[in-house]
Coordinates of C-alpha atoms and ligand atoms in Angstrom, one line a residue:
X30 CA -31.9 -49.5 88.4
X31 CA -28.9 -51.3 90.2
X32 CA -30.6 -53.1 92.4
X33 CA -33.0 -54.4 89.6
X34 CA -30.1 -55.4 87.8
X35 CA -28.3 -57.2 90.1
X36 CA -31.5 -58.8 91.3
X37 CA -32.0 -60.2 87.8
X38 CA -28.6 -61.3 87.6
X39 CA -29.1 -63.6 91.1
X40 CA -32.4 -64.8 89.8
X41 CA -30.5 -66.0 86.4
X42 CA -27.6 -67.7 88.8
X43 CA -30.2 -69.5 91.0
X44 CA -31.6 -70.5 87.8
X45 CA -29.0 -71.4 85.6
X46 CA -27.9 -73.6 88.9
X47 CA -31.0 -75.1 89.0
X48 CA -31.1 -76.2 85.1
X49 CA -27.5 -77.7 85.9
X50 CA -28.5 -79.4 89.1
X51 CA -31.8 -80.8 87.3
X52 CA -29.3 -81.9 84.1
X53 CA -26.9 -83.5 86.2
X54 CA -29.6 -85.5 88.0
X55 CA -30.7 -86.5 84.5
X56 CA -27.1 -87.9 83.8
X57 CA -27.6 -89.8 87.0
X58 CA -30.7 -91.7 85.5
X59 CA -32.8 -91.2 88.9
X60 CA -35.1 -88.1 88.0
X61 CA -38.2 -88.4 86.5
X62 CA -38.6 -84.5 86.9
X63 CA -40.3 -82.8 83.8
X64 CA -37.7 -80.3 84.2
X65 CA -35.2 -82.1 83.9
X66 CA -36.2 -84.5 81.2
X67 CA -36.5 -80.6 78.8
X68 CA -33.3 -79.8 80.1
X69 CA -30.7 -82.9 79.1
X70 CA -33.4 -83.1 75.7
X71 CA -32.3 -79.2 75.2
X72 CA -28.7 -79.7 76.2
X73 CA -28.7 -82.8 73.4
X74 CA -30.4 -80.7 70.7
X75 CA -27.4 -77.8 71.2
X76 CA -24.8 -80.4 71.2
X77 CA -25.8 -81.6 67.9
X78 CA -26.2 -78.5 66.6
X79 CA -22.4 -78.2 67.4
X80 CA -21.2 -81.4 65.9
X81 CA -23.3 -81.1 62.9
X82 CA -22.6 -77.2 62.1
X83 CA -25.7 -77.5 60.0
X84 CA -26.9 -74.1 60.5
X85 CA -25.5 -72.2 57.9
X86 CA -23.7 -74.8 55.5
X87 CA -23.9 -75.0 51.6
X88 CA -27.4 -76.0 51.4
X89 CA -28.8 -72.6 53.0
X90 CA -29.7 -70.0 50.1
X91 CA -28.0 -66.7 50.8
X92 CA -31.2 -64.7 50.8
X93 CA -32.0 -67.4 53.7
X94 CA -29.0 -66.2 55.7
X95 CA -28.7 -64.5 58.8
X96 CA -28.6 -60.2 58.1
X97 CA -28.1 -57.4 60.3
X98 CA -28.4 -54.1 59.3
X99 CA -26.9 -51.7 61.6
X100 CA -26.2 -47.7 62.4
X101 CA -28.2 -46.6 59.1
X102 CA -31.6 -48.0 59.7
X103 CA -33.2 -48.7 56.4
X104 CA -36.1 -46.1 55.7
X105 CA -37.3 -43.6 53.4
X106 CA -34.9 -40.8 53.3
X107 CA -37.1 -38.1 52.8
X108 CA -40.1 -39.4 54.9
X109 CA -38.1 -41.5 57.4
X110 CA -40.7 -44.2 57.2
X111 CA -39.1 -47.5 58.0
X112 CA -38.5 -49.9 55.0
X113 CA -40.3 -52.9 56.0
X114 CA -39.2 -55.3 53.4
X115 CA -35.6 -54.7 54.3
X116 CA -35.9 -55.7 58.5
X117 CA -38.5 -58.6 57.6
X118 CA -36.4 -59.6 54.9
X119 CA -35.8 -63.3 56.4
X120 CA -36.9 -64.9 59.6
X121 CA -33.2 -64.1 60.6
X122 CA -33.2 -59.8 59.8
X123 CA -32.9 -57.7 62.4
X124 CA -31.8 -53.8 62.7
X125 CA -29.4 -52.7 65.7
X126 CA -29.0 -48.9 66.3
X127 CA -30.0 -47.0 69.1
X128 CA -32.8 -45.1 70.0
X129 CA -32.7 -41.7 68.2
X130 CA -35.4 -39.7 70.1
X131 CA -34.5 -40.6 73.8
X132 CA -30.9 -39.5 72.9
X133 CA -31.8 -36.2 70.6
X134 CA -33.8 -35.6 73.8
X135 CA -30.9 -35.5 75.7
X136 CA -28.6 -34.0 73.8
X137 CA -30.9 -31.2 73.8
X138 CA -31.5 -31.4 77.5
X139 CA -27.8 -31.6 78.2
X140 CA -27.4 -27.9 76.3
X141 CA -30.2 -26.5 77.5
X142 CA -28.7 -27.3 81.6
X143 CA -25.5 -25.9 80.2
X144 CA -27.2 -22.4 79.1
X145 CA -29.0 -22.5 82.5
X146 CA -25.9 -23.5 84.6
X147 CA -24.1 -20.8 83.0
X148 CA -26.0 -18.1 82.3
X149 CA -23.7 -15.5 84.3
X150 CA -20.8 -16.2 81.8
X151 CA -22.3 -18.0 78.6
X152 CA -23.1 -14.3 76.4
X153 CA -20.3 -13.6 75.3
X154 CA -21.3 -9.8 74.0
X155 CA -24.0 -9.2 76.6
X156 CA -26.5 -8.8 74.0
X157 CA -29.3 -11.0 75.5
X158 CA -29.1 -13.6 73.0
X159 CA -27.9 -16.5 73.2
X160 CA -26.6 -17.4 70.0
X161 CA -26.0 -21.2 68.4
X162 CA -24.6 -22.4 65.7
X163 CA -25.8 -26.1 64.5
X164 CA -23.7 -28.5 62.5
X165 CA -26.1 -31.1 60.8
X166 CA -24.6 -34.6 60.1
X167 CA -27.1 -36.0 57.2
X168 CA -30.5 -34.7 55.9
X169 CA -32.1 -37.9 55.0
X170 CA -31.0 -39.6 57.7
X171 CA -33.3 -40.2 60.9
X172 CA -30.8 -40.3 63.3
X173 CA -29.7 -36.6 62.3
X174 CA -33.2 -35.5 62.0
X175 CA -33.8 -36.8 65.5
X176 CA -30.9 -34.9 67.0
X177 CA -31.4 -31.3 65.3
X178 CA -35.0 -31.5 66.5
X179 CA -33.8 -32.4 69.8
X180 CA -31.8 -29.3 70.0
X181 CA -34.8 -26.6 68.5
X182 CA -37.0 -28.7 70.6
X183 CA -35.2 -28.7 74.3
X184 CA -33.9 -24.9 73.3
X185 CA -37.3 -23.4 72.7
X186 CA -36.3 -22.4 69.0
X187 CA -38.4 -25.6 67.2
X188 CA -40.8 -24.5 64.3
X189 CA -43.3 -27.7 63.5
X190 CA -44.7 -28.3 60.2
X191 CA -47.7 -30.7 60.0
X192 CA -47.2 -31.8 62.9
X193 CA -43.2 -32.5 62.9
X194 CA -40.5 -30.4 64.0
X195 CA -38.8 -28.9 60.7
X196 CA -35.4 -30.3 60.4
X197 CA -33.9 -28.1 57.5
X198 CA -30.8 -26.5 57.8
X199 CA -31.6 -22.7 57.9
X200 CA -28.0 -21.5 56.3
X201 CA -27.6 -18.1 58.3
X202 CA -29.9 -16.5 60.6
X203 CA -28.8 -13.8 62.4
X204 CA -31.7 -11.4 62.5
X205 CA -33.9 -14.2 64.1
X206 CA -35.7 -13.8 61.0
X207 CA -36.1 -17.4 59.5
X208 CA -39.2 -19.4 58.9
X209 CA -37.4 -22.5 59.7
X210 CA -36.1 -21.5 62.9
X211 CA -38.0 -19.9 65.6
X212 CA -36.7 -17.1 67.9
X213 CA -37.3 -18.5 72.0
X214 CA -37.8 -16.3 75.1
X215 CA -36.5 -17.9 78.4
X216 CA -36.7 -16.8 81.6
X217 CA -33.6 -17.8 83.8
X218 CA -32.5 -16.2 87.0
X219 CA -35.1 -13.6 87.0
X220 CA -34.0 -12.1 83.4
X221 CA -35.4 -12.4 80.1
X222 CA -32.9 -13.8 77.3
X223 CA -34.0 -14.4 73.6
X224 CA -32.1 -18.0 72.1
X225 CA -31.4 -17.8 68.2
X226 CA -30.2 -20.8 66.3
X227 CA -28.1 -18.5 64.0
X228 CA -26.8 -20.6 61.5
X229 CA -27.4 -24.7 60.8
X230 CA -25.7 -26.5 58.0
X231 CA -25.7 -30.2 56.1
X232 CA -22.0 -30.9 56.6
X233 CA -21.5 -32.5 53.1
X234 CA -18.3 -32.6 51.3
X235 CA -18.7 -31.8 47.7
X236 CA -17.7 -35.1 46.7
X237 CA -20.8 -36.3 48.5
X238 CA -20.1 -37.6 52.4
X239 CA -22.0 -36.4 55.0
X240 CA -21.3 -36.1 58.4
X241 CA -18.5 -34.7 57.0
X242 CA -15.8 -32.9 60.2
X243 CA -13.6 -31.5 57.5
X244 CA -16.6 -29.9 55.9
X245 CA -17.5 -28.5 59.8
X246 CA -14.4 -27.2 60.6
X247 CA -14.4 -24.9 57.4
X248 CA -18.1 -23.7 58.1
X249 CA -17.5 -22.5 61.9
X250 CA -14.1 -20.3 60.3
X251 CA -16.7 -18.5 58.0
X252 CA -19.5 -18.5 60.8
X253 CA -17.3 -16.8 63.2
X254 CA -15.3 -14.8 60.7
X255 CA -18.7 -12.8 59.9
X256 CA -20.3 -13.2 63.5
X257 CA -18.3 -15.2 66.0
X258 CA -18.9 -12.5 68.6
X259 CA -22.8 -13.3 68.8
X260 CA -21.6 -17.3 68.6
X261 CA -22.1 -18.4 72.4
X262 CA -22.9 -22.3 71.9
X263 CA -22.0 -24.8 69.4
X264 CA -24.0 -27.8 68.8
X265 CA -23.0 -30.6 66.4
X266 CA -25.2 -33.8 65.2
X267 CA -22.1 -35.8 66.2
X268 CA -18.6 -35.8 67.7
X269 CA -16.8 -36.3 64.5
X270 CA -18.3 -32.6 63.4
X271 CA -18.2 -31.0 66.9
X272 CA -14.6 -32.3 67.2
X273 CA -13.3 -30.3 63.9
X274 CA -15.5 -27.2 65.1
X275 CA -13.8 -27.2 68.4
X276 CA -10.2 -27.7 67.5
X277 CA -11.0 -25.3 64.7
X278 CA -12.1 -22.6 66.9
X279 CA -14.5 -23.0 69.7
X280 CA -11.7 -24.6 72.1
X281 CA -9.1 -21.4 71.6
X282 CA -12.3 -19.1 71.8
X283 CA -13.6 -20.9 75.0
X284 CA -17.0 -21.8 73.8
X285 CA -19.6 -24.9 74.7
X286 CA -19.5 -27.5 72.3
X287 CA -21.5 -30.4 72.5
X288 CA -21.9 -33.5 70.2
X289 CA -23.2 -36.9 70.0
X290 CA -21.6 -40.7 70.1
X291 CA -18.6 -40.1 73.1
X292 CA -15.9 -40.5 70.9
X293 CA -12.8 -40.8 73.2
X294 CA -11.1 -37.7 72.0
X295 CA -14.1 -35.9 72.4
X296 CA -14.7 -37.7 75.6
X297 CA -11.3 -36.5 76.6
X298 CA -11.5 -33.1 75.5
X299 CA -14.5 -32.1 77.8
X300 CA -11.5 -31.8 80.4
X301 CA -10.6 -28.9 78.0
X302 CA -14.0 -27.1 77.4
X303 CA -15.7 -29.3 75.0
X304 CA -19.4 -29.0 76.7
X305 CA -20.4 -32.8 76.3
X306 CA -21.6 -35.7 74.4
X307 CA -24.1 -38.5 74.3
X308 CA -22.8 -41.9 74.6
X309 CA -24.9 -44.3 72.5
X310 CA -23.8 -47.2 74.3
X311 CA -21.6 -48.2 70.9
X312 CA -20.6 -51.3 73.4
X313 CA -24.4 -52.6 73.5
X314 CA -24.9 -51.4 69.8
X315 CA -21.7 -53.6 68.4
X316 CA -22.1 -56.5 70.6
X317 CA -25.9 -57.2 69.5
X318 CA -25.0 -56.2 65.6
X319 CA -22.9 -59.7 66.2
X320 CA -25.2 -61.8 68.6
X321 CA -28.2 -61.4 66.8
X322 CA -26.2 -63.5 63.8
X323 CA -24.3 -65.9 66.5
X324 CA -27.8 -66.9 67.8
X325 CA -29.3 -66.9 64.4
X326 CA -26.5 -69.4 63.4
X327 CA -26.5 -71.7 66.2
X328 CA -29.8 -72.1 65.7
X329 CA -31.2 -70.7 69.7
X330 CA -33.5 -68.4 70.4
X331 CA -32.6 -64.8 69.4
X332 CA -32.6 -63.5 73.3
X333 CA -29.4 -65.6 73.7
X334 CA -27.1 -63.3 75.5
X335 CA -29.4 -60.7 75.0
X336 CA -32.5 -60.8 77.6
X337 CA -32.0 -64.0 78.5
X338 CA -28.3 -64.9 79.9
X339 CA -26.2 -67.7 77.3
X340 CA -23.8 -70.3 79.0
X341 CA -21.0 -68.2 79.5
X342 CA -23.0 -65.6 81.2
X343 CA -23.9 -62.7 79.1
X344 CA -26.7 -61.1 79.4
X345 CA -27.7 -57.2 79.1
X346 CA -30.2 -55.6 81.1
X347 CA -33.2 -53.6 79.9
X348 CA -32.2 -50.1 80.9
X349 CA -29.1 -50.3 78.3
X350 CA -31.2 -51.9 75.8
X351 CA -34.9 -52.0 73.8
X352 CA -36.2 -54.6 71.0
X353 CA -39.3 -53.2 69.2
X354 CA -40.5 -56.7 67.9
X355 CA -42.9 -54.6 65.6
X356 CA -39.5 -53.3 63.7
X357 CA -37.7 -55.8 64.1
X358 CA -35.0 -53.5 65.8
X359 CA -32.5 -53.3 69.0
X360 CA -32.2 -50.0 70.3
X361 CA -29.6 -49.3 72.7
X362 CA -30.0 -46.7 75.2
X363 CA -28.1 -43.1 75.4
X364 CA -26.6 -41.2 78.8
X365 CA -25.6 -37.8 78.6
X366 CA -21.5 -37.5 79.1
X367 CA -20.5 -34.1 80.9
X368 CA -18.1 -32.7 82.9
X369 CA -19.7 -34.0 86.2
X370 CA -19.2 -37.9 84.4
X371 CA -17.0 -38.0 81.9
X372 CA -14.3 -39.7 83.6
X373 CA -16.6 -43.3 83.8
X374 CA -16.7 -43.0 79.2
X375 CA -12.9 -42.2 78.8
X376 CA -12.3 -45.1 76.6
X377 CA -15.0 -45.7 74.4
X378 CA -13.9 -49.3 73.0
X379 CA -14.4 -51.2 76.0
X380 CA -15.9 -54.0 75.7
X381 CA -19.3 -54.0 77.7
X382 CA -18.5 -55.9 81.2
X383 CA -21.4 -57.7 81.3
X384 CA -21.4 -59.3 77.9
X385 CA -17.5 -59.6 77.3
X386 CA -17.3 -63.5 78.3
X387 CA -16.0 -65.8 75.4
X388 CA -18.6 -67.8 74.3
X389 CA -18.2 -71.6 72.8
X390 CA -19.7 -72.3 69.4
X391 CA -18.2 -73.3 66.2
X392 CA -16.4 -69.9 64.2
X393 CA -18.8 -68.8 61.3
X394 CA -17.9 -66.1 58.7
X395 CA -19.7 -62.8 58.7
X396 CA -19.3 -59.8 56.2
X397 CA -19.3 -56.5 57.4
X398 CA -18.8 -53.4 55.8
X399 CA -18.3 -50.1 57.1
X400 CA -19.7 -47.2 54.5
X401 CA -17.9 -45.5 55.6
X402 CA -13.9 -46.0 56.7
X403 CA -13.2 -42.5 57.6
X404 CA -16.3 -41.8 59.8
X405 CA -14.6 -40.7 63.1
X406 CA -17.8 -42.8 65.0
X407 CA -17.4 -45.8 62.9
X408 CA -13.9 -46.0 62.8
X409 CA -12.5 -44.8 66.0
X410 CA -15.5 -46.3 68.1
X411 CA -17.9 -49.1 66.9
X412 CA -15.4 -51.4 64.4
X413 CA -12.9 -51.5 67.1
X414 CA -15.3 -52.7 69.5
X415 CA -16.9 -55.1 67.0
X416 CA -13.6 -56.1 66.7
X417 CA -13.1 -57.6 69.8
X418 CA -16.6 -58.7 69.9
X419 CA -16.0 -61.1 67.1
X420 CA -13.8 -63.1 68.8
X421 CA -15.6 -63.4 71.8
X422 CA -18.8 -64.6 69.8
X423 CA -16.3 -67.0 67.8
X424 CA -17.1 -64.8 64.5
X425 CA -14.3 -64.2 61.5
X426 CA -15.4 -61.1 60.4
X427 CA -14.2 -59.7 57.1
X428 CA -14.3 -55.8 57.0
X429 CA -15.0 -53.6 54.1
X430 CA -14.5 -50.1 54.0
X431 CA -16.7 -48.0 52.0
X432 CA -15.8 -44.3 51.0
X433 CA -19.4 -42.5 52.3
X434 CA -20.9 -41.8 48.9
X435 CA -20.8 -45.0 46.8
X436 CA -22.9 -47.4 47.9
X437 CA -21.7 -49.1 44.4
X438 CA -18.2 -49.5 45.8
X439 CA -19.5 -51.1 48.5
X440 CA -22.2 -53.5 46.8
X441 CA -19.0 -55.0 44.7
X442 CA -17.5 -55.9 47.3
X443 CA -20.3 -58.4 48.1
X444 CA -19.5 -60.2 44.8
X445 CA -19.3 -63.9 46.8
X446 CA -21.8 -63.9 48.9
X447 CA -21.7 -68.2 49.3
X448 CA -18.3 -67.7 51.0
X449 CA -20.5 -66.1 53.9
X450 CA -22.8 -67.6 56.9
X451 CA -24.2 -64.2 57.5
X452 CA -24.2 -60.7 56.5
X453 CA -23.7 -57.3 58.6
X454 CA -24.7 -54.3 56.9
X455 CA -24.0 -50.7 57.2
X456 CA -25.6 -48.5 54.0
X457 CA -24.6 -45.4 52.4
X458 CA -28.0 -44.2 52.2
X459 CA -30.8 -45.4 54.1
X460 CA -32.9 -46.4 50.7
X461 CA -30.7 -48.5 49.3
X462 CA -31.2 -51.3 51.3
X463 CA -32.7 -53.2 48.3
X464 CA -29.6 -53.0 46.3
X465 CA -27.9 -55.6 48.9
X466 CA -30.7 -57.8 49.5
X467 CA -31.3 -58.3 45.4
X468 CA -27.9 -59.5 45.7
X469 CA -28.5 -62.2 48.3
X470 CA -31.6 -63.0 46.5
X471 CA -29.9 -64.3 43.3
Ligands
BGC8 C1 -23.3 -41.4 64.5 C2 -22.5 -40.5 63.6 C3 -22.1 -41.2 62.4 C4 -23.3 -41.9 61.8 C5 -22.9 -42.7 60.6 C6 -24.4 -41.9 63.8 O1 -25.1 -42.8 64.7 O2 -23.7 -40.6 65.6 O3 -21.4 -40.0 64.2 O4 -21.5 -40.3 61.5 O5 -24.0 -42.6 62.7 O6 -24.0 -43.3 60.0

């Protein structure tokens, strides 16, 4: 994969050196080169584009306006079927997330090695179950479907329902006897264990906000006040959740805990125990939330920077990065963080090296908004890496915070759209993607 990439990387040099040999022949009037002739006429075009600033001035409508939606994708929350309309809402809509089932794969994968690895130690009462407990981030969310059925799924315990892995919370299950949960048999080491999923729950604070680590931390103290002896793993849909569980109880009681996004402090704490994460490359994720508007206002192709390397060098390579044209989405790509690699993801708002030059186009404005302020993901990983992104892409970014249940709060907050050249969205619920767009419609 290195190789590759640094072989792409020469072959973008040698040709961006060729483009500025050919151009600086043009300059010199003496080549009739077809070549060269596309590149000073492509060079002149961006130059006006600069002078001019006409990409995104008062005569572009707002529902015209470059929009990103990122980290909540918009879809159907009960059916997860993508909401069309919303990415194709302009020529200039994309989606940036990350792809859900490579990393729920791995997440899974990453515990399942675990159990394997340690299967001298990992049951604690010797009973020849292995015993999990599963906190889920967000029902109607298809990132957090993804993940639990990544976990059933790797682990062995996945019941499917026309033709889908069921993705309910079970509540408590520890007589192996649910319908949504099924009880697995593995063979490891020449002995026969049985894995139980004994208890899953939609961490949901009772004022509405999912993903909720407060709401976590309270459900592993009742788990393991009525069973934490048959508890021998903890899995989380996210780091914010697995974090509260492990500082709650799993860290003092020296058991695995894995979640999802490579948080730094979780990120640190697998020096203490915590079993792992998944990074989801929140680097790639935040940098294309923001180029996919830069190109879209200075008017270039949207592989700028992307695929394709801009004039101060950026570029990404295709194994950190997807673009499904069909949804009109970026995915970036996941790596499992243990304790055999954690060191490389201690700090997780690090700018990605490879696209972390300062680029040279006019400043534009861009709202953002958060939904919410107190996610530990959103707020402790991705804004302060978009953050430094938007200076490097030359973008003044104003930040809203929402609270995680009122998408109303939010959608207020959007009350001048004119003031903005483009739009960055982050939704309460993955439905409600309509409620923004009727507003840059008007
Ligand atoms: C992250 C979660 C976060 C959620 C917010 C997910 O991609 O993994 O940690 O709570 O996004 O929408």
């Amino acid at each position: 994969m290195k190789g590759e990439t640094d072989m792409k990387k020469k072959t973008i040099a040698l040709f961006l050196a060729a483009m500025m040999a050919a151009s600086m022949a043009a300059c010199g009037s003496s080549s009739d080169s077809s070549d060269s002739a596309a590149a000073s006429s492509a060079a002149a075009e961006s130059t006006e584009a600069e002078e001019t600033g006409d990409t995104a001035s008062g005569d572009v409508t707002n529902a015209e306006k470059p929009l990103v939606w990122f980290n909540r994708q918009p879809s159907n929350s009960s059916t997860g079927e993508l909401d069309m309309s919303a990415l194709s809402f302009n020529d200039d809509t994309y989606y940036v997330g990350f792809d859900a089932n490579q990393g729920a794969e791995l997440q899974g994968q990453m515990v399942m090695d675990y159990i394997e690895a340690n299967i001298d130690s990992i049951d604690q009462n010797g009973d020849g179950v292995i015993g999990y407990v599963l906190a889920i981030g967000d029902i109607g969310h298809n990132d957090s479907i993804a993940r639990t059925r990544g976990v059933r799924s790797a682990l062995g315990t996945a019941v499917e329902k026309d033709g889908a892995i069921v993705s309910d919370p079970i509540g408590t299950n520890t007589d192996g006897s649910s319908d949504i949960v099924q009880d697995a048999e593995v063979e490891i080491g020449g002995k026969t264990y049985t894995i139980r999923e004994l208890a899953s729950q939609e961490m949901k604070n009772s004022a509405g906000a999912t993903w909720d680590a407060a709401t976590a931390g309270n459900a592993i103290g009742t788990w393991s006040a009525s069973f934490g002896d048959e508890i021998d793993v903890v899995v989380s849909n996210n780091d914010g959740m697995g974090m509260s569980m492990f500082n709650a109880w799993s860290k003092e009681n020296e058991i695995p805990t894995f979640g999802y996004d490579a948080n730094s402090d979780a990120v640190a704490a697998i020096a203490e125990g915590y079993g792992g994460t998944i990074s989801q490359h929140a680097d790639v994720q935040a940098y294309l939330t923001l180029r996919v508007l830069r190109n879209a206002l200075d008017g270039v192709d949207v592989d700028t920077g992307i695929g394709t390397a801009d004039d101060a060098g950026n570029v990404l390579s295709d194994d950190v990065y997807k673009y499904v044209e069909d949804e009109r989405s970026y995915y970036a790509l996941n790596a499992a963080v243990t304790a055999d690699n954690y060191e490389e993801f201690t700090d997780s708002t690090a700018v990605y090296e490879p696209v972390s030059n300062q680029v040279d186009s006019e400043t534009k404005s861009v709202w953002l908004d958060i939904y919410n302020a107190s996610d530990n993901f959103l707020s402790s990983t991705y804004q302060p890496l978009l953050e430094k992104y938007d200076d490097l892409l030359n973008l003044d970014v104003e930040y809203i915070g929402g609270d995680g249940q009122t998408e109303s709060n939010i959608t207020n907050r959007l009350g001048n759209p004119d003031q903005y050249d483009a739009y960055a969205i982050n939704m309460v619920k993955t439905d409600n993607a309509a409620s923004y767009t009727a507003i840059l419609s008007q």
